[in-house]
Short mmCIF file of C-alpha atoms in Angstrom, two decimals:
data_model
loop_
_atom_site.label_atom_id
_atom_site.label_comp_id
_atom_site.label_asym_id
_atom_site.label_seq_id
_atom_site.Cartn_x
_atom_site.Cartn_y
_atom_site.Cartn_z
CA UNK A 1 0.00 0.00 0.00
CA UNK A 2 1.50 3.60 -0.84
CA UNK A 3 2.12 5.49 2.20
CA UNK A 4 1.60 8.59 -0.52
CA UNK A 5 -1.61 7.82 -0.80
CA UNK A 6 -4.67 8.67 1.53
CA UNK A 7 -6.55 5.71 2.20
CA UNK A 8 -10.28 6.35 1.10
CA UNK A 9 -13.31 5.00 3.37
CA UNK A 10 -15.95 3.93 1.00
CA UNK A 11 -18.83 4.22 2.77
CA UNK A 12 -21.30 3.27 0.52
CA UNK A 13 -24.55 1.32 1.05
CA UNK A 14 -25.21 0.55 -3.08
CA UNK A 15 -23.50 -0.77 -5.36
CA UNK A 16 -24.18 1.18 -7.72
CA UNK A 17 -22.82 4.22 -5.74
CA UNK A 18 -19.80 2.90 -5.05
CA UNK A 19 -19.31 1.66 -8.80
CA UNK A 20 -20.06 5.31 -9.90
CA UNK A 21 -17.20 7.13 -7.73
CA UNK A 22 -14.19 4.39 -8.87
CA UNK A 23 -15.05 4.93 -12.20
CA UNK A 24 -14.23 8.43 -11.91
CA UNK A 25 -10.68 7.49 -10.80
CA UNK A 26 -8.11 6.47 -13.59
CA UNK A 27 -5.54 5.08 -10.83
CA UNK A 28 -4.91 2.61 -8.54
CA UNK A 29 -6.52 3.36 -5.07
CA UNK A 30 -5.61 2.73 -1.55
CA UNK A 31 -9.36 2.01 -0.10
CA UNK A 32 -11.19 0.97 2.77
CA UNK A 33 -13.89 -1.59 3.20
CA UNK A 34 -15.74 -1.06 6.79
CA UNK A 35 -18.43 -3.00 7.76
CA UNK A 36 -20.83 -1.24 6.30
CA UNK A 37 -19.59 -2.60 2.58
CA UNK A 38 -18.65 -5.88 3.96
CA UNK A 39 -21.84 -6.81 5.96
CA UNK A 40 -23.59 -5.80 2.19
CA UNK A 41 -21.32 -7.40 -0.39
CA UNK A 42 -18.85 -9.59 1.63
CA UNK A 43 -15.96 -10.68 -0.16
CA UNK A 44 -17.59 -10.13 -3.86
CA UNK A 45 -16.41 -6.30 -3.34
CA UNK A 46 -13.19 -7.39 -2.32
CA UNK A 47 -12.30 -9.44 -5.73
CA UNK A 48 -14.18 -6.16 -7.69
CA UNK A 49 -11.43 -3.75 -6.06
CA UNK A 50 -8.73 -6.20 -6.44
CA UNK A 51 -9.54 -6.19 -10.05
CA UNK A 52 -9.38 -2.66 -10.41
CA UNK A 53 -5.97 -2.62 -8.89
CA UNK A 54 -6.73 -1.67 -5.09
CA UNK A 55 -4.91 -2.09 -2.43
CA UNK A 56 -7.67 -2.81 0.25
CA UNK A 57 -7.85 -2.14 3.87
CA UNK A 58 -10.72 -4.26 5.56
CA UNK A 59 -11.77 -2.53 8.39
CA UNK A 60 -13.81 -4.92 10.52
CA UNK A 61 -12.33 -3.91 13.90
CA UNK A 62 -12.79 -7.64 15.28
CA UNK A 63 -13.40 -7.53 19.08
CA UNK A 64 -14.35 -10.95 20.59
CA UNK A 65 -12.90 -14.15 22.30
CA UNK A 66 -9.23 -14.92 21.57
CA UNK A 67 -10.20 -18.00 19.25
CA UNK A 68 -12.82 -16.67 17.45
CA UNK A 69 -10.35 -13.97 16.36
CA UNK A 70 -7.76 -16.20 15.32
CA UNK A 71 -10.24 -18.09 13.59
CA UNK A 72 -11.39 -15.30 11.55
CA UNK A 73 -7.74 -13.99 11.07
CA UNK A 74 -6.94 -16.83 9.53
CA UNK A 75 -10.15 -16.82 7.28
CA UNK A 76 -9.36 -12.85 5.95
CA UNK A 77 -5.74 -13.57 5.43
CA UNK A 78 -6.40 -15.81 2.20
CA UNK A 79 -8.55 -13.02 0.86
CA UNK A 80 -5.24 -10.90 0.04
CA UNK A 81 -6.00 -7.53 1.36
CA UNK A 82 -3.03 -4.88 2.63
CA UNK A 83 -4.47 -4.17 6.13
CA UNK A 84 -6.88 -5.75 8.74
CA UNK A 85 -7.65 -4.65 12.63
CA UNK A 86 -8.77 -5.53 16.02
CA UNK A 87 -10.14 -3.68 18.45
CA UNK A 88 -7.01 -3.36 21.30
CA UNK A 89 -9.58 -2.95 23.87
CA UNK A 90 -10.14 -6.70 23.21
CA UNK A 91 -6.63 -7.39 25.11
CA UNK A 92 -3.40 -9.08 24.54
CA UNK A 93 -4.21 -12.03 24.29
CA UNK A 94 -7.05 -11.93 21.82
CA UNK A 95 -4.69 -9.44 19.52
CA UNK A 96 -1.79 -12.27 19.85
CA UNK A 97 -4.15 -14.72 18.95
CA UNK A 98 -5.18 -12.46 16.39
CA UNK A 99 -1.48 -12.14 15.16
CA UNK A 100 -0.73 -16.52 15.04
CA UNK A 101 -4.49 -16.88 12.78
CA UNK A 102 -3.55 -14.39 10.72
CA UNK A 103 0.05 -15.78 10.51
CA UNK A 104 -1.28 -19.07 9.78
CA UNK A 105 -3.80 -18.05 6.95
CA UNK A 106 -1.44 -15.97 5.00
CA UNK A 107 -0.91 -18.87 1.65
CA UNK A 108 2.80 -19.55 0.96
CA UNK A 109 4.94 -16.77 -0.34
CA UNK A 110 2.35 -13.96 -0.06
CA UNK A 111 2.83 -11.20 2.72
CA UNK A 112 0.81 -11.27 5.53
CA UNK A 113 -1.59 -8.35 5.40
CA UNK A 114 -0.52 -5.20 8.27
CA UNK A 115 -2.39 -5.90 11.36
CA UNK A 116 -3.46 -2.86 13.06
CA UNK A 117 -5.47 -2.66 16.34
CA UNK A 118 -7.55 0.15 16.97
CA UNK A 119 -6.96 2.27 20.44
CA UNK A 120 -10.03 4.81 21.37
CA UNK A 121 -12.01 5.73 18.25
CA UNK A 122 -12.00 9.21 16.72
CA UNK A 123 -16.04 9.76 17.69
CA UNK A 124 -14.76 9.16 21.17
CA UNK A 125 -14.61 12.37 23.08
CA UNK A 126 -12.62 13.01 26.59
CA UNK A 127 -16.18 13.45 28.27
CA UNK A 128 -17.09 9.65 26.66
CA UNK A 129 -13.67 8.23 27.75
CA UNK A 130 -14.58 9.58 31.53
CA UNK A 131 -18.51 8.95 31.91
CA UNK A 132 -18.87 6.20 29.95
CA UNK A 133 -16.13 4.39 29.73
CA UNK A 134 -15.11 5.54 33.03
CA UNK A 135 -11.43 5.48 32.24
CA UNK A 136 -9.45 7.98 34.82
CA UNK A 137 -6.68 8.70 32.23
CA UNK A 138 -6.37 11.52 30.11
CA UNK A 139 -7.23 10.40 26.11
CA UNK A 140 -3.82 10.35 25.33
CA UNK A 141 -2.82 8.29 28.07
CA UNK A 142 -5.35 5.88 27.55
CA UNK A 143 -4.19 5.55 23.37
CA UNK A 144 -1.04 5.40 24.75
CA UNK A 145 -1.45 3.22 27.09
CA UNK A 146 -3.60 0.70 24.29
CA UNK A 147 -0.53 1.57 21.57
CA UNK A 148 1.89 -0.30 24.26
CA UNK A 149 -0.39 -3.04 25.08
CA UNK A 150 -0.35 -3.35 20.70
CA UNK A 151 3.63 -3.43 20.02
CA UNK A 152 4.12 -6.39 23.11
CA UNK A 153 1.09 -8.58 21.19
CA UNK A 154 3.25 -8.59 18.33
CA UNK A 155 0.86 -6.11 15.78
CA UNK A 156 2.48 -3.35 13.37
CA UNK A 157 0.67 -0.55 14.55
CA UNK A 158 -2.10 1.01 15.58
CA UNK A 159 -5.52 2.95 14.48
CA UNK A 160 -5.35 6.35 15.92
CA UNK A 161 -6.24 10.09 15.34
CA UNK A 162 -3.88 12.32 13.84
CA UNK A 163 -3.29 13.84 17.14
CA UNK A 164 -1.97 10.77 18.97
CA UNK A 165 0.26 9.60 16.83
CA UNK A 166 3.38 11.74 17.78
CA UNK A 167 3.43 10.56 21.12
CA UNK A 168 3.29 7.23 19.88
CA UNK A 169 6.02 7.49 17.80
CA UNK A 170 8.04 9.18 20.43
CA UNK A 171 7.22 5.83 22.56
CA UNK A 172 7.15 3.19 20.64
CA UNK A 173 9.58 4.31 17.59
CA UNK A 174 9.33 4.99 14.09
CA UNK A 175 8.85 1.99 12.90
CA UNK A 176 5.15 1.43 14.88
CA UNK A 177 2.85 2.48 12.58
CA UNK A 178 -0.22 5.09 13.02
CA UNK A 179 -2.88 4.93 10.68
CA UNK A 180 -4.97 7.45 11.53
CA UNK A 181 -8.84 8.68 10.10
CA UNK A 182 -10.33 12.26 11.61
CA UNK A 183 -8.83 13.59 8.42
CA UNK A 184 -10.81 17.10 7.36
CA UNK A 185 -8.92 20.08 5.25
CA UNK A 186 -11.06 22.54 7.06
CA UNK A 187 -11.29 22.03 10.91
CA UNK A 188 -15.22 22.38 11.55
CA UNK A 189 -16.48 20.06 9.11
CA UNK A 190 -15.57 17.27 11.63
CA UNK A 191 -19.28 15.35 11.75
CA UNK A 192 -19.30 12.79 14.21
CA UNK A 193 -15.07 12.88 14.33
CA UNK A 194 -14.18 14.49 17.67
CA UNK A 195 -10.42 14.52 17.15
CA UNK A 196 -9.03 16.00 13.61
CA UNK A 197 -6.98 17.38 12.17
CA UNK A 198 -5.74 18.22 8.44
CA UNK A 199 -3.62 15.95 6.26
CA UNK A 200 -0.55 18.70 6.45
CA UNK A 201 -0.79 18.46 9.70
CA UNK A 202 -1.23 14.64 10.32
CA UNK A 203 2.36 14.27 8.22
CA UNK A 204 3.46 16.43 10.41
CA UNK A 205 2.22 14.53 13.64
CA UNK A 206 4.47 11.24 12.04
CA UNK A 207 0.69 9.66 11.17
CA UNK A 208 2.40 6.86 8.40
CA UNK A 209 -1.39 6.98 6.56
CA UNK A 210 -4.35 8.64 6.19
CA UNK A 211 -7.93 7.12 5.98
CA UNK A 212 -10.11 10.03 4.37
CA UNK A 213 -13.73 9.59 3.43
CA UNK A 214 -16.53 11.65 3.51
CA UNK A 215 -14.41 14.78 2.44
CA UNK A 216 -13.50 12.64 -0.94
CA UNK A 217 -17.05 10.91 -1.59
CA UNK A 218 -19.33 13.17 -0.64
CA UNK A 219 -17.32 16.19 -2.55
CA UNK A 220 -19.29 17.64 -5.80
CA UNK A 221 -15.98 16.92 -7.33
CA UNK A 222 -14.35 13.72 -5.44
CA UNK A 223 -11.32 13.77 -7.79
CA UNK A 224 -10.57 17.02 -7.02
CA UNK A 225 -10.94 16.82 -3.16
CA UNK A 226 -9.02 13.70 -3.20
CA UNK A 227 -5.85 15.64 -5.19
CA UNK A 228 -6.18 18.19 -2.86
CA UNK A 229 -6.21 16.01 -0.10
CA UNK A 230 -3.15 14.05 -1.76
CA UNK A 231 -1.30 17.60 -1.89
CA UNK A 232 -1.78 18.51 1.26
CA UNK A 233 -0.49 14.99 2.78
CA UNK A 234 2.58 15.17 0.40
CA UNK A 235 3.32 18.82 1.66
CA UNK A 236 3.20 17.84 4.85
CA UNK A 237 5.55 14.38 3.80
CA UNK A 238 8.10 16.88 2.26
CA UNK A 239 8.34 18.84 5.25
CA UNK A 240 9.08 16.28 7.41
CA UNK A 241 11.58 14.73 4.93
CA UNK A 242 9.49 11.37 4.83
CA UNK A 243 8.35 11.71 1.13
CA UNK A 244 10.58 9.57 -1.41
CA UNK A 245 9.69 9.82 -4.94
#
């Protein structure tokens, strides 16, 4: 998957919707299947975007016993998609577990996808972490805190916003990678994202990729927004001397 690249979230409920904004794209696309997609097409979409050239990233966010996720690792890792996650609020073990299914399911001489786990989600405001979650930490201490709890299961990284993942990298090191959504290129227009921030300024942060949706396919013009939104993360690259042509 091109680190150059924003990842796009397609969020799409039909078909034909989602047929309509890739054929607008001449290029080969980092995307995003959530559950949304999956829970409507299952892996039918997944052979459609491999077909076109996609690199995927299924984001089901598994969260359950320890061997039902290694079961289902090792299921999704013959599918041949970049990325997959876990929630890291399921625990160590269950993201270890996670790590040996996926391990195991990955067919000879193919790479195993990225496993990511996700820490506290980018809806997830302080006053959420506190009441109802009743976590005494501050948010970053609590992604922090999940990020650790990640790198000793064995994952690559983590799914964080843009404004955790400099701490992250300052404690974990450069090679744990952040993939972070809450991406906007006007702060404001954050919708149900509590914690943003611009693709400049997630380069900046150290954030290794971007997941960017609504701002791309709900844009009159979604092949402008998403060069903009490819500028803007390259800038921000280049300034931080991580870009390499």
């Amino acid at each position: 998957m091109d680190a150059k690249k924003p990842i796009i979230a397609l969020d799409f409920q039909e078909l034909d919707q989602l047929e309509h904004f890739l054929d607008q794209f001449s290029e080969a696309l980092n995307v995003k299947i959530g559950m949304e997609l999956y829970y409507t097409t299952g892996l039918t979409m997944i052979e459609k975007l491999q077909e076109r050239g996609h690199d995927i990233f299924l984001d089901l966010k598994l969260h359950d016993i320890p061997n039902t996720v290694k079961w289902a690792m090792k299921t999704l890792a013959k599918q041949g998609v970049a990325m997959v996650n876990v929630h890291a609020l399921g625990g160590k073990a269950m993201m270890e577990a996670a790590h040996k299914g996926l391990g195991k399911g990955t067919p000879a001489g193919k790479k195993r996808p990225v496993l990511l786990a996700v820490t506290q989600l980018t809806s997830t405001s302080a006053d959420q972490l506190a009441n109802e979650q009743q976590v005494s930490v501050s948010m970053e201490e609590s992604v922090r805190h999940l990020a650790e709890l990640t790198q000793a299961a064995g994952l690559d990284g983590v799914v964080c916003s843009p404004l955790e993942a400099k701490a992250i990298k300052e404690q974990l090191g450069q090679d744990f990678l952040t993939v972070t959504p809450g991406i906007r290129l006007e702060k404001g227009a954050d919708d149900d994202q509590q914690r943003v921030a611009t693709p400049y300024e997630a380069a900046l942060n150290g954030c290794d990729y971007i997941v960017v949706g609504r701002p791309i396919t709900q844009a009159d013009d979604p092949v402008a927004a998403y060069r903009k939104i490819c500028q803007s993360w390259q800038e921000g690259l280049k300034e931080k001397g991580r870009l390499h042509e």
